[in-house]
């Protein structure tokens, strides 16, 4: 068939090697090029995931705040009426927090459970569980902050 030097010079190939050995051991066998370390790949993956996490976090925060505002609006007239009647501030706050926080926690746990069920069908991994737990934590913190702000706004009116 013949031998073409230009053809041989233009042939390139690459090999992907996963190893626990050090790079010094690999370089004894040959000269590796374009080495990509695992840390670099992890950082690259995280950079591609961060925008989605930010959007998901913002949507969760907005939803939790909207839920808190709607619950506060539903009880605000009765809350003001009870304030005018002279009910104890501590009792009113306890009842308000119980209503808003218990309803919010139930909604957050239901959302978390639904997300876990969906991810079970879509190849459940530890990373997905960590993301779900992060969102759960963000929603609970948002609920606590939003309920405190809503309570203070009710007492100002």
mmCIF file of C-alpha atoms in Angstrom:
data_model
loop_
_atom_site.group_PDB
_atom_site.id
_atom_site.type_symbol
_atom_site.label_atom_id
_atom_site.label_comp_id
_atom_site.label_asym_id
_atom_site.label_seq_id
_atom_site.Cartn_x
_atom_site.Cartn_y
_atom_site.Cartn_z
ATOM 1 C CA UNK A 1 0.000 0.000 0.000
ATOM 2 C CA UNK A 2 2.847 2.347 0.613
ATOM 3 C CA UNK A 3 4.049 4.596 3.363
ATOM 4 C CA UNK A 4 3.234 8.319 3.466
ATOM 5 C CA UNK A 5 5.280 10.344 5.950
ATOM 6 C CA UNK A 6 2.930 13.369 5.804
ATOM 7 C CA UNK A 7 -0.007 11.150 6.647
ATOM 8 C CA UNK A 8 1.798 9.652 9.638
ATOM 9 C CA UNK A 9 2.831 13.130 10.889
ATOM 10 C CA UNK A 10 -0.795 14.347 10.801
ATOM 11 C CA UNK A 11 -2.227 11.414 12.735
ATOM 12 C CA UNK A 12 -2.949 12.362 16.302
ATOM 13 C CA UNK A 13 -4.593 10.421 19.001
ATOM 14 C CA UNK A 14 -5.289 10.900 22.634
ATOM 15 C CA UNK A 15 -5.774 8.614 25.548
ATOM 16 C CA UNK A 16 -7.703 9.262 28.699
ATOM 17 C CA UNK A 17 -6.132 7.723 31.758
ATOM 18 C CA UNK A 18 -7.639 7.641 35.224
ATOM 19 C CA UNK A 19 -5.147 6.727 37.861
ATOM 20 C CA UNK A 20 -4.361 6.995 41.522
ATOM 21 C CA UNK A 21 -0.645 7.006 40.765
ATOM 22 C CA UNK A 22 1.351 10.210 40.811
ATOM 23 C CA UNK A 23 2.176 12.071 37.630
ATOM 24 C CA UNK A 24 5.844 11.170 38.090
ATOM 25 C CA UNK A 25 5.047 7.474 37.689
ATOM 26 C CA UNK A 26 3.133 8.165 34.491
ATOM 27 C CA UNK A 27 5.860 10.327 33.019
ATOM 28 C CA UNK A 28 8.323 7.448 33.429
ATOM 29 C CA UNK A 29 6.225 5.465 30.924
ATOM 30 C CA UNK A 30 5.866 8.308 28.436
ATOM 31 C CA UNK A 31 5.436 12.043 28.285
ATOM 32 C CA UNK A 32 1.821 12.905 29.047
ATOM 33 C CA UNK A 33 0.421 16.101 27.553
ATOM 34 C CA UNK A 34 -2.683 18.155 28.298
ATOM 35 C CA UNK A 35 -2.984 16.796 31.802
ATOM 36 C CA UNK A 36 -6.311 17.542 33.450
ATOM 37 C CA UNK A 37 -6.467 17.058 37.166
ATOM 38 C CA UNK A 38 -9.601 15.945 38.983
ATOM 39 C CA UNK A 39 -9.776 19.188 40.960
ATOM 40 C CA UNK A 40 -9.855 21.149 37.708
ATOM 41 C CA UNK A 41 -12.755 19.052 36.444
ATOM 42 C CA UNK A 42 -14.679 19.470 39.686
ATOM 43 C CA UNK A 43 -14.193 23.244 39.621
ATOM 44 C CA UNK A 44 -15.262 23.353 35.984
ATOM 45 C CA UNK A 45 -18.407 21.369 36.786
ATOM 46 C CA UNK A 46 -19.221 23.606 39.744
ATOM 47 C CA UNK A 47 -18.870 26.712 37.590
ATOM 48 C CA UNK A 48 -21.390 25.316 35.147
ATOM 49 C CA UNK A 49 -23.841 24.389 37.956
ATOM 50 C CA UNK A 50 -23.681 27.640 39.955
ATOM 51 C CA UNK A 51 -25.989 29.696 37.667
ATOM 52 C CA UNK A 52 -28.691 27.034 37.944
ATOM 53 C CA UNK A 53 -28.307 26.915 41.725
ATOM 54 C CA UNK A 54 -28.615 30.690 41.936
ATOM 55 C CA UNK A 55 -31.784 30.711 39.829
ATOM 56 C CA UNK A 56 -33.275 27.839 41.840
ATOM 57 C CA UNK A 57 -32.392 29.591 45.108
ATOM 58 C CA UNK A 58 -33.944 32.883 43.980
ATOM 59 C CA UNK A 59 -37.131 31.121 42.871
ATOM 60 C CA UNK A 60 -37.310 29.300 46.218
ATOM 61 C CA UNK A 61 -36.784 32.523 48.163
ATOM 62 C CA UNK A 62 -39.402 34.425 46.161
ATOM 63 C CA UNK A 63 -41.913 31.593 46.531
ATOM 64 C CA UNK A 64 -41.372 31.356 50.282
ATOM 65 C CA UNK A 65 -41.694 35.122 50.752
ATOM 66 C CA UNK A 66 -44.865 35.193 48.631
ATOM 67 C CA UNK A 67 -46.330 32.340 50.679
ATOM 68 C CA UNK A 68 -45.562 34.221 53.906
ATOM 69 C CA UNK A 69 -47.084 37.452 52.579
ATOM 70 C CA UNK A 70 -50.264 35.661 51.511
ATOM 71 C CA UNK A 71 -50.645 34.011 54.912
ATOM 72 C CA UNK A 72 -50.015 37.319 56.664
ATOM 73 C CA UNK A 73 -52.616 39.094 54.533
ATOM 74 C CA UNK A 74 -55.168 36.412 55.316
ATOM 75 C CA UNK A 75 -54.874 36.988 59.077
ATOM 76 C CA UNK A 76 -53.975 40.682 59.206
ATOM 77 C CA UNK A 77 -57.504 42.015 59.771
ATOM 78 C CA UNK A 78 -58.167 39.587 62.615
ATOM 79 C CA UNK A 79 -54.710 40.258 64.039
ATOM 80 C CA UNK A 80 -55.372 44.032 64.121
ATOM 81 C CA UNK A 81 -58.800 43.469 65.637
ATOM 82 C CA UNK A 82 -57.305 41.360 68.422
ATOM 83 C CA UNK A 83 -54.637 44.026 69.022
ATOM 84 C CA UNK A 84 -57.351 46.678 69.444
ATOM 85 C CA UNK A 85 -59.219 44.430 71.854
ATOM 86 C CA UNK A 86 -56.121 44.361 74.051
ATOM 87 C CA UNK A 87 -54.886 40.808 73.683
ATOM 88 C CA UNK A 88 -51.432 40.061 75.047
ATOM 89 C CA UNK A 89 -48.632 40.766 72.556
ATOM 90 C CA UNK A 90 -46.812 37.536 73.404
ATOM 91 C CA UNK A 91 -49.903 35.408 72.795
ATOM 92 C CA UNK A 92 -50.626 37.129 69.479
ATOM 93 C CA UNK A 93 -47.043 36.680 68.316
ATOM 94 C CA UNK A 94 -47.025 33.030 69.350
ATOM 95 C CA UNK A 95 -50.262 32.362 67.463
ATOM 96 C CA UNK A 96 -49.009 34.238 64.394
ATOM 97 C CA UNK A 97 -45.674 32.429 64.312
ATOM 98 C CA UNK A 98 -47.354 29.085 64.872
ATOM 99 C CA UNK A 99 -49.690 29.651 61.935
ATOM 100 C CA UNK A 100 -47.125 31.015 59.478
ATOM 101 C CA UNK A 101 -44.176 28.844 60.396
ATOM 102 C CA UNK A 102 -46.060 25.551 60.745
ATOM 103 C CA UNK A 103 -47.881 26.087 57.448
ATOM 104 C CA UNK A 104 -44.615 27.139 55.809
ATOM 105 C CA UNK A 105 -42.662 24.173 57.154
ATOM 106 C CA UNK A 106 -45.379 21.790 55.984
ATOM 107 C CA UNK A 107 -45.223 23.324 52.489
ATOM 108 C CA UNK A 108 -41.413 23.196 52.442
ATOM 109 C CA UNK A 109 -41.300 19.561 53.563
ATOM 110 C CA UNK A 110 -43.945 18.631 50.991
ATOM 111 C CA UNK A 111 -41.884 20.354 48.296
ATOM 112 C CA UNK A 112 -38.726 18.565 49.470
ATOM 113 C CA UNK A 113 -40.488 15.186 49.462
ATOM 114 C CA UNK A 114 -41.901 15.796 45.989
ATOM 115 C CA UNK A 115 -38.435 16.789 44.716
ATOM 116 C CA UNK A 116 -36.903 13.644 46.218
ATOM 117 C CA UNK A 117 -39.554 11.482 44.557
ATOM 118 C CA UNK A 118 -38.921 13.154 41.198
ATOM 119 C CA UNK A 119 -35.162 12.675 41.549
ATOM 120 C CA UNK A 120 -35.659 8.993 42.370
ATOM 121 C CA UNK A 121 -37.018 8.540 38.863
ATOM 122 C CA UNK A 122 -34.223 10.620 37.299
ATOM 123 C CA UNK A 123 -31.154 8.831 38.712
ATOM 124 C CA UNK A 124 -30.760 9.888 42.322
ATOM 125 C CA UNK A 125 -27.200 10.839 43.383
ATOM 126 C CA UNK A 126 -25.569 12.275 46.478
ATOM 127 C CA UNK A 127 -24.940 15.600 44.722
ATOM 128 C CA UNK A 128 -28.633 15.969 43.953
ATOM 129 C CA UNK A 129 -29.456 15.219 47.578
ATOM 130 C CA UNK A 130 -26.997 17.904 48.695
ATOM 131 C CA UNK A 131 -28.618 20.409 46.338
ATOM 132 C CA UNK A 132 -32.068 19.523 47.671
ATOM 133 C CA UNK A 133 -30.848 19.899 51.258
ATOM 134 C CA UNK A 134 -29.296 23.267 50.396
ATOM 135 C CA UNK A 135 -32.600 24.470 48.939
ATOM 136 C CA UNK A 136 -34.451 23.122 52.002
ATOM 137 C CA UNK A 137 -32.097 25.062 54.280
ATOM 138 C CA UNK A 138 -32.497 28.253 52.223
ATOM 139 C CA UNK A 139 -36.291 27.976 52.283
ATOM 140 C CA UNK A 140 -36.431 27.441 56.060
ATOM 141 C CA UNK A 141 -34.129 30.398 56.732
ATOM 142 C CA UNK A 142 -36.194 32.540 54.347
ATOM 143 C CA UNK A 143 -39.408 31.488 56.092
ATOM 144 C CA UNK A 144 -38.048 32.457 59.507
ATOM 145 C CA UNK A 145 -36.815 35.841 58.294
ATOM 146 C CA UNK A 146 -39.986 36.607 56.308
ATOM 147 C CA UNK A 147 -42.247 35.671 59.224
ATOM 148 C CA UNK A 148 -40.304 37.978 61.573
ATOM 149 C CA UNK A 149 -40.530 40.859 59.102
ATOM 150 C CA UNK A 150 -44.250 40.240 58.523
ATOM 151 C CA UNK A 151 -44.919 40.192 62.259
ATOM 152 C CA UNK A 152 -43.111 43.501 62.742
ATOM 153 C CA UNK A 153 -45.079 45.040 59.867
ATOM 154 C CA UNK A 154 -48.347 43.880 61.433
ATOM 155 C CA UNK A 155 -47.474 45.588 64.713
ATOM 156 C CA UNK A 156 -46.559 48.852 62.927
ATOM 157 C CA UNK A 157 -49.991 49.141 61.324
#
